[in-house]
Coordinates of C-alpha atoms in Angstrom, one line a residue:
M1 CA -4.9 -28.8 -24.4
E2 CA -2.3 -30.5 -22.3
K3 CA -2.9 -28.4 -18.9
I4 CA -6.7 -29.1 -19.2
R5 CA -6.1 -32.9 -19.5
S6 CA -4.4 -32.5 -16.1
P7 CA -7.1 -31.1 -14.0
F8 CA -5.5 -29.4 -10.9
R9 CA -2.2 -29.0 -12.0
G10 CA -2.2 -25.4 -12.0
I11 CA -3.6 -25.4 -8.6
I12 CA -1.0 -27.6 -7.1
E13 CA 1.7 -25.3 -8.9
D14 CA 0.4 -22.3 -7.5
L15 CA 0.2 -24.0 -4.0
K16 CA 3.8 -25.0 -4.2
G17 CA 5.0 -21.8 -5.2
R18 CA 3.5 -19.5 -2.8
S19 CA 3.8 -21.6 0.2
A20 CA 7.2 -21.6 -0.2
C21 CA 7.4 -17.8 0.4
Y22 CA 4.3 -17.7 2.5
K23 CA 6.1 -17.1 5.9
Q24 CA 8.5 -14.2 4.1
D25 CA 5.1 -12.6 2.9
W26 CA 4.3 -11.5 6.6
V27 CA 7.7 -10.9 7.6
N28 CA 8.2 -8.1 5.0
G29 CA 5.2 -6.5 5.9
F30 CA 6.2 -6.8 9.8
H31 CA 9.7 -5.6 9.3
S32 CA 8.1 -2.4 7.6
G33 CA 7.3 -1.2 11.1
Y34 CA 4.9 2.1 10.7
R35 CA 5.6 2.7 7.2
I36 CA 3.4 0.3 6.3
L37 CA 0.7 2.6 7.2
A38 CA 1.1 4.9 4.1
P39 CA 0.0 2.2 1.8
T40 CA -2.5 0.8 3.8
T41 CA -4.5 4.4 4.2
Y42 CA -4.0 4.9 0.5
I43 CA -5.5 1.9 -0.5
F44 CA -8.0 2.1 2.3
F45 CA -9.5 4.7 1.1
A46 CA -9.3 3.8 -2.4
S47 CA -11.5 0.4 -1.7
A48 CA -14.1 2.2 1.0
L49 CA -14.9 5.3 -0.7
P50 CA -15.8 3.4 -3.9
V51 CA -17.7 0.5 -2.4
I52 CA -19.7 3.1 -0.4
A53 CA -20.8 4.9 -3.5
F54 CA -21.6 1.9 -5.2
G55 CA -23.1 0.6 -2.3
E56 CA -25.7 3.7 -2.2
Q57 CA -26.1 3.3 -6.1
L58 CA -27.4 -0.4 -5.6
S59 CA -29.4 0.8 -2.7
R60 CA -31.0 3.2 -4.6
D61 CA -31.6 0.5 -7.7
T62 CA -32.7 -2.3 -5.4
D63 CA -35.1 -0.2 -3.3
G64 CA -33.2 -0.8 -0.5
S65 CA -32.9 -4.6 -0.4
L66 CA -29.1 -3.8 -0.3
S67 CA -27.2 -1.1 0.8
P68 CA -23.5 0.0 1.5
V69 CA -23.3 -1.9 4.7
E70 CA -23.5 -5.3 2.3
S71 CA -20.9 -4.0 0.3
L72 CA -18.7 -3.1 3.2
A73 CA -19.3 -6.3 4.7
S74 CA -18.3 -8.2 1.5
T75 CA -15.4 -6.2 0.8
A76 CA -14.1 -6.5 4.2
I77 CA -14.6 -10.2 4.6
C78 CA -13.5 -11.4 1.3
G79 CA -10.3 -9.1 1.9
I80 CA -9.5 -10.7 5.0
I81 CA -9.8 -14.3 3.5
H82 CA -7.9 -13.5 0.4
S83 CA -5.2 -11.5 2.4
I84 CA -4.6 -14.7 4.5
L85 CA -5.5 -17.4 2.4
G86 CA -5.3 -16.1 -1.0
G87 CA -2.2 -16.6 -3.7
Q88 CA -1.3 -12.9 -4.7
P89 CA -1.8 -10.9 -1.6
L90 CA -1.5 -7.7 -3.6
L91 CA -4.4 -8.2 -5.2
I92 CA -7.5 -6.0 -3.9
F93 CA -10.9 -7.2 -3.3
V94 CA -13.6 -5.0 -3.7
V95 CA -17.4 -4.7 -4.9
A96 CA -17.3 -3.4 -8.0
E97 CA -19.4 -1.7 -10.7
P98 CA -20.2 -4.7 -12.8
T99 CA -21.4 -6.3 -9.5
I100 CA -23.4 -3.5 -9.1
I101 CA -25.1 -3.6 -12.8
M102 CA -25.7 -7.4 -12.8
Y103 CA -27.4 -7.2 -9.0
T104 CA -29.7 -4.2 -10.7
Y105 CA -30.7 -6.6 -13.2
L106 CA -31.1 -9.4 -11.0
Y107 CA -33.5 -7.5 -9.1
N108 CA -35.7 -5.9 -11.8
F109 CA -35.7 -9.6 -13.0
C110 CA -37.5 -10.7 -9.6
K111 CA -39.7 -7.8 -9.6
K112 CA -41.5 -9.0 -12.6
R113 CA -42.0 -12.1 -11.4
P114 CA -44.8 -12.9 -8.8
E115 CA -43.3 -16.3 -7.9
L116 CA -40.0 -14.1 -6.6
G117 CA -40.5 -10.9 -5.9
K118 CA -38.5 -8.4 -3.8
K119 CA -39.1 -10.8 -0.8
L120 CA -37.1 -13.8 -2.7
Y121 CA -34.8 -11.5 -4.4
L122 CA -31.5 -12.2 -2.4
A123 CA -32.5 -15.9 -2.3
W124 CA -32.3 -16.0 -6.2
A125 CA -29.2 -14.2 -6.1
A126 CA -27.5 -16.6 -3.7
W127 CA -28.4 -19.4 -5.9
V128 CA -26.9 -17.6 -9.0
C129 CA -23.7 -17.2 -6.6
M130 CA -23.9 -20.8 -6.2
W131 CA -23.6 -21.6 -9.8
T132 CA -21.2 -19.0 -10.2
A133 CA -19.2 -20.6 -7.8
F134 CA -19.2 -23.7 -9.5
L135 CA -18.4 -22.6 -12.7
L136 CA -15.2 -20.9 -11.1
I137 CA -14.0 -23.9 -9.6
I138 CA -14.5 -25.6 -12.8
L139 CA -12.3 -23.2 -14.5
A140 CA -9.6 -23.1 -12.1
I141 CA -9.8 -26.9 -12.0
F142 CA -8.8 -27.2 -15.5
N143 CA -6.5 -24.7 -15.8
A144 CA -8.4 -22.1 -17.7
C145 CA -6.3 -19.4 -16.4
T146 CA -3.3 -20.2 -19.1
I147 CA -5.4 -18.1 -21.5
I148 CA -4.2 -14.9 -19.5
S149 CA -1.1 -15.2 -20.9
R150 CA -2.7 -14.8 -24.5
F151 CA -3.4 -11.3 -23.3
T152 CA -0.6 -8.9 -24.6
R153 CA 0.1 -5.4 -23.7
I154 CA -2.9 -3.7 -26.0
A155 CA -5.4 -6.0 -24.0
G156 CA -4.0 -4.8 -20.5
E157 CA -3.8 -1.2 -21.4
L158 CA -7.4 -1.2 -23.3
F159 CA -8.7 -2.6 -20.4
G160 CA -6.9 -0.3 -17.7
M161 CA -8.0 2.7 -19.9
L162 CA -11.6 1.6 -19.9
I163 CA -11.7 1.0 -16.3
T164 CA -10.1 4.6 -16.0
V165 CA -12.8 6.2 -18.5
L166 CA -16.0 4.3 -16.4
F167 CA -14.4 6.0 -13.3
I168 CA -14.8 9.1 -14.7
Q169 CA -18.0 8.8 -16.4
E170 CA -19.4 8.2 -12.7
A171 CA -17.4 11.2 -11.2
I172 CA -19.0 13.3 -14.2
K173 CA -22.7 11.9 -13.0
G174 CA -22.0 12.8 -9.7
V175 CA -20.0 16.3 -9.9
V176 CA -19.8 18.9 -12.9
S177 CA -16.2 19.5 -12.3
S178 CA -13.2 18.7 -9.9
K179 CA -9.5 19.6 -9.4
F180 CA -7.1 17.2 -7.9
P181 CA -3.5 18.6 -6.5
K182 CA -0.7 15.9 -7.5
T183 CA 0.2 15.4 -3.9
R184 CA 1.7 11.7 -4.9
K185 CA 4.9 14.2 -6.0
A186 CA 5.0 15.9 -3.1
R187 CA 8.5 14.6 -2.4
S188 CA 10.2 16.5 -5.4
W189 CA 8.4 19.7 -4.2
R190 CA 10.9 22.4 -3.6
Y191 CA 9.0 23.8 -0.4
G192 CA 8.4 22.6 2.9
T193 CA 10.8 20.3 5.2
G194 CA 11.5 16.6 3.9
W195 CA 9.1 15.2 6.8
F196 CA 6.1 17.8 5.7
R197 CA 6.9 16.5 1.6
S198 CA 6.3 12.6 2.6
F199 CA 3.6 13.1 4.8
I200 CA 1.6 15.2 2.3
A201 CA 2.8 12.8 -0.5
E202 CA 1.5 9.6 1.7
Y203 CA -1.1 11.1 3.3
G204 CA -2.3 13.7 1.1
V205 CA -5.5 11.9 -0.1
P206 CA -7.1 11.1 2.9
L207 CA -6.4 14.4 4.1
M208 CA -8.2 16.0 1.5
V209 CA -11.4 14.0 2.1
L210 CA -11.3 15.0 5.7
C211 CA -10.7 18.9 5.0
W212 CA -13.5 18.7 2.2
T213 CA -15.9 16.9 4.6
A214 CA -15.6 19.4 7.5
L215 CA -15.4 22.6 5.0
S216 CA -19.0 21.3 3.8
Y217 CA -20.2 22.2 7.1
T218 CA -19.3 25.7 6.9
I219 CA -21.7 26.1 4.5
P220 CA -24.4 29.4 5.3
S221 CA -27.2 28.3 7.1
K222 CA -29.4 30.0 4.5
V223 CA -28.6 27.6 1.9
N224 CA -31.0 24.5 1.5
S225 CA -30.2 21.7 4.1
G226 CA -29.8 19.1 1.1
I227 CA -26.9 21.0 0.0
P228 CA -24.2 19.5 -0.3
R229 CA -26.2 15.9 -0.6
R230 CA -24.8 13.4 1.9
L231 CA -24.6 9.7 1.9
F232 CA -28.0 7.9 2.6
C233 CA -27.7 4.4 4.3
P234 CA -29.0 2.2 7.1
L235 CA -26.9 2.0 10.2
L236 CA -25.6 -1.8 10.7
W237 CA -27.7 -1.8 13.8
E238 CA -31.2 -0.6 12.3
P239 CA -34.0 -2.9 10.6
E240 CA -33.4 -2.3 7.4
S241 CA -30.0 -3.6 7.8
L242 CA -30.8 -6.9 9.9
P243 CA -33.0 -9.4 7.5
H244 CA -29.8 -9.7 4.9
W245 CA -27.7 -11.8 7.4
T246 CA -30.0 -15.0 7.3
V247 CA -31.1 -15.1 3.7
I248 CA -30.2 -18.4 3.3
K249 CA -33.1 -20.0 5.1
D250 CA -35.0 -18.5 2.2
M251 CA -33.2 -20.5 -0.4
G252 CA -35.2 -23.4 -0.4
K253 CA -38.5 -21.3 -1.0
V254 CA -36.9 -20.5 -4.7
P255 CA -39.2 -22.3 -7.3
I256 CA -36.7 -25.0 -8.8
V257 CA -37.5 -23.6 -12.1
Y258 CA -35.6 -20.4 -11.3
I259 CA -32.9 -22.1 -9.4
F260 CA -31.8 -23.6 -12.6
A261 CA -32.8 -20.5 -14.4
A262 CA -30.2 -18.9 -12.4
I263 CA -27.2 -20.6 -14.1
I264 CA -28.1 -17.9 -17.1
P265 CA -26.9 -14.7 -15.4
A266 CA -24.4 -17.2 -13.2
L267 CA -22.7 -17.7 -16.7
M268 CA -22.4 -13.9 -17.5
I269 CA -21.0 -13.3 -14.0
A270 CA -18.7 -16.2 -13.9
G271 CA -16.9 -15.0 -17.2
L272 CA -17.1 -11.5 -16.0
Y273 CA -15.3 -12.3 -12.9
F274 CA -12.6 -14.4 -14.7
F275 CA -12.0 -11.9 -17.2
D276 CA -11.9 -8.8 -14.2
H277 CA -10.0 -10.8 -11.7
N278 CA -7.2 -12.4 -13.7
V279 CA -6.7 -9.2 -15.8
A280 CA -6.5 -7.1 -12.3
S281 CA -3.6 -9.6 -11.2
Q282 CA -2.1 -9.7 -14.3
L283 CA -1.7 -6.0 -14.2
T284 CA -0.7 -5.9 -10.4
Q285 CA 2.4 -8.3 -11.4
Q286 CA 3.2 -6.6 -14.8
K287 CA 7.0 -6.6 -15.5
E288 CA 7.6 -3.2 -14.7
F289 CA 7.3 -4.0 -11.0
N290 CA 9.9 -6.8 -10.9
L291 CA 8.1 -9.0 -8.3
K292 CA 10.1 -11.8 -6.9
N293 CA 7.4 -14.2 -6.1
P294 CA 5.3 -16.5 -8.4
S295 CA 1.5 -15.9 -9.5
A296 CA -1.0 -18.0 -8.5
Y297 CA -3.9 -17.2 -11.1
H298 CA -5.3 -20.7 -10.7
Y299 CA -5.4 -20.9 -7.0
D300 CA -7.1 -17.5 -7.0
V301 CA -9.8 -18.3 -8.9
L302 CA -10.5 -21.3 -7.1
L303 CA -10.4 -19.1 -3.8
L304 CA -12.7 -16.7 -5.4
G305 CA -15.1 -19.2 -6.4
V306 CA -15.5 -20.8 -3.1
M307 CA -15.4 -17.6 -1.0
Q308 CA -19.1 -17.0 -3.5
I309 CA -20.6 -20.7 -2.2
P310 CA -23.2 -19.7 0.5
G311 CA -23.4 -21.9 3.4
L312 CA -20.4 -24.2 2.0
N313 CA -18.8 -26.1 5.0
N314 CA -15.8 -28.3 3.8
S315 CA -12.0 -28.6 3.8
F316 CA -11.4 -25.6 1.3
Q317 CA -12.8 -23.4 4.1
S318 CA -13.3 -22.4 7.8
W319 CA -16.6 -21.4 9.2
F320 CA -16.4 -17.7 8.5
Q321 CA -16.1 -18.3 4.7
T322 CA -19.6 -19.7 5.2
L323 CA -20.7 -16.3 5.4
I324 CA -19.7 -15.0 2.2
C325 CA -23.0 -14.0 -0.1
G326 CA -25.7 -16.6 0.1
L327 CA -25.9 -16.7 4.0
L328 CA -25.5 -13.1 4.5
G329 CA -27.3 -11.7 1.4
L330 CA -23.9 -10.3 0.0
P331 CA -22.9 -8.9 -3.3
P332 CA -19.7 -10.5 -4.4
S333 CA -16.4 -9.1 -4.5
N334 CA -13.6 -9.9 -6.7
G335 CA -9.9 -8.5 -7.7
I336 CA -10.3 -5.3 -9.3
L337 CA -9.1 -2.1 -11.1
P338 CA -7.5 -0.2 -10.8
Q339 CA -7.1 -0.6 -7.0
S340 CA -4.7 -3.5 -7.3
P341 CA -2.1 -2.1 -9.4
M342 CA -2.4 1.3 -7.2
H343 CA -1.6 -1.1 -4.0
T344 CA 1.5 -2.2 -5.8
K345 CA 2.9 0.8 -6.8
S346 CA 2.2 2.5 -3.3
L347 CA 4.0 -0.7 -2.2
S348 CA 7.0 0.0 -5.1
V349 CA 7.3 3.8 -3.6
L350 CA 7.5 2.2 0.3
K351 CA 10.3 -0.7 -0.9
T352 CA 12.4 1.6 -2.7
Q353 CA 12.1 4.3 0.1
M354 CA 13.4 1.8 2.4
I355 CA 16.2 0.8 0.4
R356 CA 17.6 3.9 -0.7
K357 CA 17.3 5.7 3.0
K358 CA 19.6 2.7 4.2
M359 CA 21.9 2.9 1.3
V360 CA 22.2 6.6 1.6
K361 CA 22.8 6.4 5.4
R362 CA 25.5 3.7 5.0
A363 CA 27.3 5.9 2.1
K364 CA 27.4 8.8 4.5
E365 CA 29.0 6.6 6.9
S366 CA 31.5 5.4 4.8
M367 CA 32.7 8.8 3.2
L368 CA 32.8 10.3 7.0
Q369 CA 35.3 7.5 7.6
H370 CA 37.2 8.5 4.4
A371 CA 36.6 4.9 2.6
S372 CA 37.8 4.6 -0.7
N373 CA 35.3 4.9 -3.8
S374 CA 35.0 0.9 -4.1
E375 CA 34.3 0.5 -0.4
I376 CA 31.5 2.8 -0.3
F377 CA 30.1 1.1 -3.2
G378 CA 30.6 -2.2 -1.8
R379 CA 28.9 -1.2 1.6
M380 CA 25.9 0.2 -0.3
Q381 CA 25.9 -3.1 -2.5
A382 CA 25.8 -5.0 0.7
I383 CA 22.9 -3.3 2.0
F384 CA 20.9 -4.1 -1.1
L385 CA 21.8 -7.2 -1.2
E386 CA 20.7 -7.6 2.5
M387 CA 17.2 -6.0 1.5
D388 CA 16.3 -7.2 -1.8
R389 CA 17.6 -10.8 -1.1
S390 CA 18.5 -11.2 -5.3
S391 CA 21.5 -13.0 -6.4
P392 CA 24.6 -11.3 -6.3
R393 CA 25.2 -11.6 -10.1
A394 CA 21.7 -9.8 -10.6
V395 CA 22.5 -7.2 -8.3
D396 CA 25.9 -6.5 -9.9
N397 CA 23.9 -5.9 -13.4
E398 CA 21.5 -4.0 -11.8
L399 CA 23.8 -1.5 -9.7
R400 CA 26.1 -1.2 -12.6
N401 CA 25.2 2.6 -13.4
L402 CA 25.3 3.2 -9.9
K403 CA 28.8 1.7 -9.4
E404 CA 30.2 3.9 -12.5
A405 CA 28.7 6.8 -10.7
V406 CA 30.7 6.4 -7.6
M407 CA 33.6 5.3 -9.3
K408 CA 33.2 8.5 -12.3
S409 CA 36.5 10.0 -10.6
D410 CA 40.0 8.8 -10.0
G411 CA 40.6 11.5 -7.3
A412 CA 38.8 9.9 -4.2
D413 CA 38.1 13.6 -2.6
D414 CA 36.9 14.7 -5.8
A415 CA 34.5 11.5 -6.2
K416 CA 33.7 12.4 -3.0
E417 CA 32.4 15.6 -3.1
N418 CA 30.7 14.7 -6.4
F419 CA 28.8 12.0 -5.2
D420 CA 25.9 13.2 -3.5
P421 CA 24.1 10.3 -1.8
E422 CA 20.9 11.9 -1.4
K423 CA 20.6 13.0 -5.0
D424 CA 22.6 10.5 -6.7
I425 CA 21.6 7.1 -5.3
A426 CA 17.8 7.0 -6.2
P427 CA 18.1 7.6 -10.1
Y428 CA 20.1 4.1 -10.4
L429 CA 17.7 2.2 -8.3
T430 CA 14.8 -0.1 -10.2
V431 CA 11.2 -0.1 -8.9
R432 CA 11.2 -2.8 -6.0
V433 CA 7.9 -4.0 -4.4
N434 CA 7.5 -5.0 -0.8
E435 CA 5.7 -8.2 -1.3
Q436 CA 3.6 -8.8 1.7
R437 CA 0.2 -9.5 3.2
V438 CA 0.1 -7.1 6.2
S439 CA -1.2 -4.0 4.0
N440 CA -3.8 -6.0 2.5
L441 CA -5.0 -7.2 5.8
L442 CA -5.1 -4.1 7.3
Q443 CA -7.1 -2.2 4.8
S444 CA -9.5 -4.9 4.8
L445 CA -10.1 -4.9 8.5
L446 CA -10.5 -1.2 8.3
V447 CA -13.4 -1.8 5.7
G448 CA -14.8 -3.8 7.9
I449 CA -14.2 -1.4 11.3
S450 CA -15.9 1.4 9.0
M451 CA -19.5 -0.6 9.1
C452 CA -19.6 0.6 12.8
A453 CA -18.5 4.1 11.9
L454 CA -21.3 4.6 9.4
P455 CA -22.6 7.7 11.8
V456 CA -19.7 9.3 10.9
I457 CA -19.2 8.3 7.1
K458 CA -22.7 9.4 6.3
M459 CA -21.2 13.0 6.9
V460 CA -19.2 12.8 3.7
P461 CA -20.5 14.9 0.9
T462 CA -21.4 12.5 -2.2
S463 CA -19.5 15.3 -4.0
V464 CA -16.4 14.3 -2.5
L465 CA -17.0 10.4 -3.4
W466 CA -17.2 11.1 -6.7
G467 CA -14.5 13.6 -6.6
Y468 CA -12.3 10.5 -5.7
F469 CA -13.4 8.7 -8.2
A470 CA -11.9 10.8 -10.7
Y471 CA -8.8 11.3 -8.8
M472 CA -8.0 7.3 -8.7
A473 CA -9.0 7.5 -12.3
I474 CA -6.5 9.9 -13.1
D475 CA -3.9 8.6 -10.3
S476 CA -4.1 4.9 -12.4
L477 CA -2.9 6.5 -15.8
P478 CA 0.9 7.0 -15.3
G479 CA 2.4 3.6 -16.3
N480 CA -0.2 2.9 -19.1
Q481 CA 2.0 2.9 -22.4
F482 CA -1.0 4.2 -24.4
W483 CA -1.7 7.0 -22.5
E484 CA 1.8 8.1 -22.0
R485 CA 1.8 7.8 -25.9
V486 CA -0.7 10.0 -26.8
F487 CA -0.1 12.7 -24.1
E488 CA 3.2 12.6 -22.6
G489 CA 6.5 14.0 -23.9
D490 CA 8.7 11.4 -22.5
H491 CA 8.4 7.9 -24.4
A492 CA 9.6 4.2 -24.4
S493 CA 12.5 3.0 -26.5
F494 CA 10.7 1.7 -29.6
M495 CA 10.2 5.6 -30.9
E496 CA 13.7 5.0 -32.0
S497 CA 13.4 1.5 -33.6
V498 CA 9.4 1.8 -34.8
P499 CA 8.4 4.1 -37.6
F500 CA 6.3 7.0 -36.6
K501 CA 3.6 5.9 -39.3
S502 CA 3.2 2.3 -37.3
I503 CA 3.1 4.0 -33.9
L504 CA 0.2 6.2 -35.4
I505 CA -1.5 3.4 -37.0
F506 CA -1.2 1.2 -34.0
T507 CA -2.2 4.0 -31.4
A508 CA -5.3 4.8 -33.7
I509 CA -6.3 1.0 -33.6
Q510 CA -6.0 0.9 -30.0
F511 CA -8.0 4.4 -29.5
G512 CA -11.1 3.1 -31.8
Y513 CA -11.0 -0.4 -30.2
L514 CA -11.3 1.6 -26.8
I515 CA -14.4 3.9 -28.1
I516 CA -15.9 0.3 -29.2
C517 CA -15.4 -1.3 -25.8
F518 CA -16.9 1.6 -24.1
G519 CA -19.7 1.6 -26.1
V520 CA -20.5 -1.9 -25.4
T521 CA -21.2 -0.9 -21.5
W522 CA -23.9 1.4 -22.7
I523 CA -26.0 -1.2 -24.1
P524 CA -29.0 -2.4 -21.7
I525 CA -28.6 -5.5 -19.9
A526 CA -25.6 -6.9 -22.7
G527 CA -23.3 -4.3 -21.1
I528 CA -22.4 -6.6 -18.6
L529 CA -20.9 -8.5 -21.3
F530 CA -18.3 -5.7 -22.2
P531 CA -15.0 -8.6 -21.5
L532 CA -16.1 -10.3 -24.8
P533 CA -14.3 -7.8 -27.0
F534 CA -11.3 -8.4 -25.0
F535 CA -11.4 -12.0 -25.6
L536 CA -11.9 -11.1 -29.4
L537 CA -8.6 -9.1 -29.3
I538 CA -6.8 -12.5 -28.9
A539 CA -7.7 -13.5 -32.3
I540 CA -7.2 -10.0 -33.4
R541 CA -3.6 -9.5 -32.3
E542 CA -2.5 -13.2 -33.6
H543 CA -3.8 -13.3 -36.7
I544 CA -4.8 -9.7 -38.0
F545 CA -2.0 -7.3 -36.5
P546 CA 0.9 -9.6 -38.1
K547 CA -0.6 -8.6 -41.6
L548 CA -0.4 -5.0 -40.9
F549 CA 2.7 -4.3 -38.7
H550 CA 6.5 -5.7 -39.3
P551 CA 7.0 -8.5 -36.7
E552 CA 9.9 -6.4 -35.4
H553 CA 7.6 -3.5 -34.4
L554 CA 4.5 -5.4 -33.2
Q555 CA 7.1 -7.1 -30.9
E556 CA 8.3 -3.7 -29.9
L557 CA 4.9 -2.4 -29.6
D558 CA 2.8 -4.8 -28.2
A559 CA 5.3 -7.3 -26.3
A560 CA 3.9 -10.1 -23.9
E561 CA 4.3 -7.8 -21.1
Y562 CA 2.0 -9.6 -18.6
E563 CA 2.8 -12.9 -18.6
E564 CA 2.6 -14.9 -15.7
I565 CA 5.5 -14.6 -13.5
S566 CA 7.3 -17.5 -12.8
G567 CA 9.5 -16.0 -9.9
T568 CA 11.7 -17.7 -7.4
P569 CA 10.3 -18.2 -4.1
R570 CA 12.6 -16.1 -1.3

């Protein structure tokens, strides 16, 4: 209540925290050099391919009123704005499935009303965006994002699993079956040279998209030309794509009653975006990633609202932000799952690789110079301090096990023989994320450029897109404790302190709730209200779970892992 009575407080705190590390966000990106291209390419495909698929779905459902062109444009523009002005630059903005469902509902509503019809569909949708933006800005001003701290591990895991199930559902709808090689683990393969394994691990996914697209053109000529089915979308310069860009001129033609009626769908969209965007941000910054920079929930929701206002022209945004939504007739984008946490994971691989590589190099140099054990460790520690910018005390604690590995033998010669920098450093390094803005900016620019490459994109078989949906779903599962608790052999430390019966009951409840949430998405029209069960979960977690589980066991199973990260500006 105190924060509600202090409007703008959350936004001001977010701006202070993020402005202190804004310069470092760019420095970190440029210091990565060419290595930043691997996570950039990875997340570009993770953004562009689903957006194209959703855009084609939207084109079918709206009789061509919208197409992949508009979806790509929205994703690119919102992504560029957020990567430059956003609070949490690791968030990936994409036109997502809930937006497609909502815009389809708006189109069907307009079709049934002669006063609107297909002609004023986008104009009325622009008014919906106006009201949505107003509601999101109000939520940001009055610090509504504080409720996100009430979501514990179970909520984050359930939402992540729900998105995974929805992605697999879309993949199954498109193709009967697909097989995906685990190229992300290629670095541990026993065959091939080091550079080859790294190349496959970093660029395997885009290579497979290109390879399967090329193979689709080797089909014998006797096969029907419609097999495999390929993307259908108008090109950027074709007449079908032109009317959308100036839809703001039609907003005044919408009857006044429908302008105010637009508040109703706006309430649903605002609630959906508020939840989806914040949970995506929360999972992008989860504790396991060890992020150093502070969060910016309130400011990001404010920016999300501002980016949806058609034709707004004030101090909050420059001219290009006036193009979002209404003025260009674009479906809105927001921070989503699973792309946002996937982005953080890819950057954690990059940062850890960079630290490990330099530490290995320094250790080998020290061993050639016949340095003592303590000197070898001291030089590696100096490299870690230089690259991580943590406090010396924190680094001492973190590298304690590595120090023991280096110093494990009293005989200096034996220690050097037993300690292999290539193999023995990596296991002792915790996750480190290269927190920067460059990869998000580059991938957003690539999405924008892809609008001009539609003649090439139209060559991709739709089955490849749906296969990629399944790959994204599977690739997002590692790290989800619910998934690992059910299917994996390696479990967390709670297995030793929590009775198996409690773990079984907790997992069964979680699984049952997942089925309920998935069932809600199948309800016609009301399916867009699927975030409601997650808000209800707050009350269940606080009032019912404590009666079912011992407090210590509940803390182990469902600790508040995803609270806002206070961080320390660097």
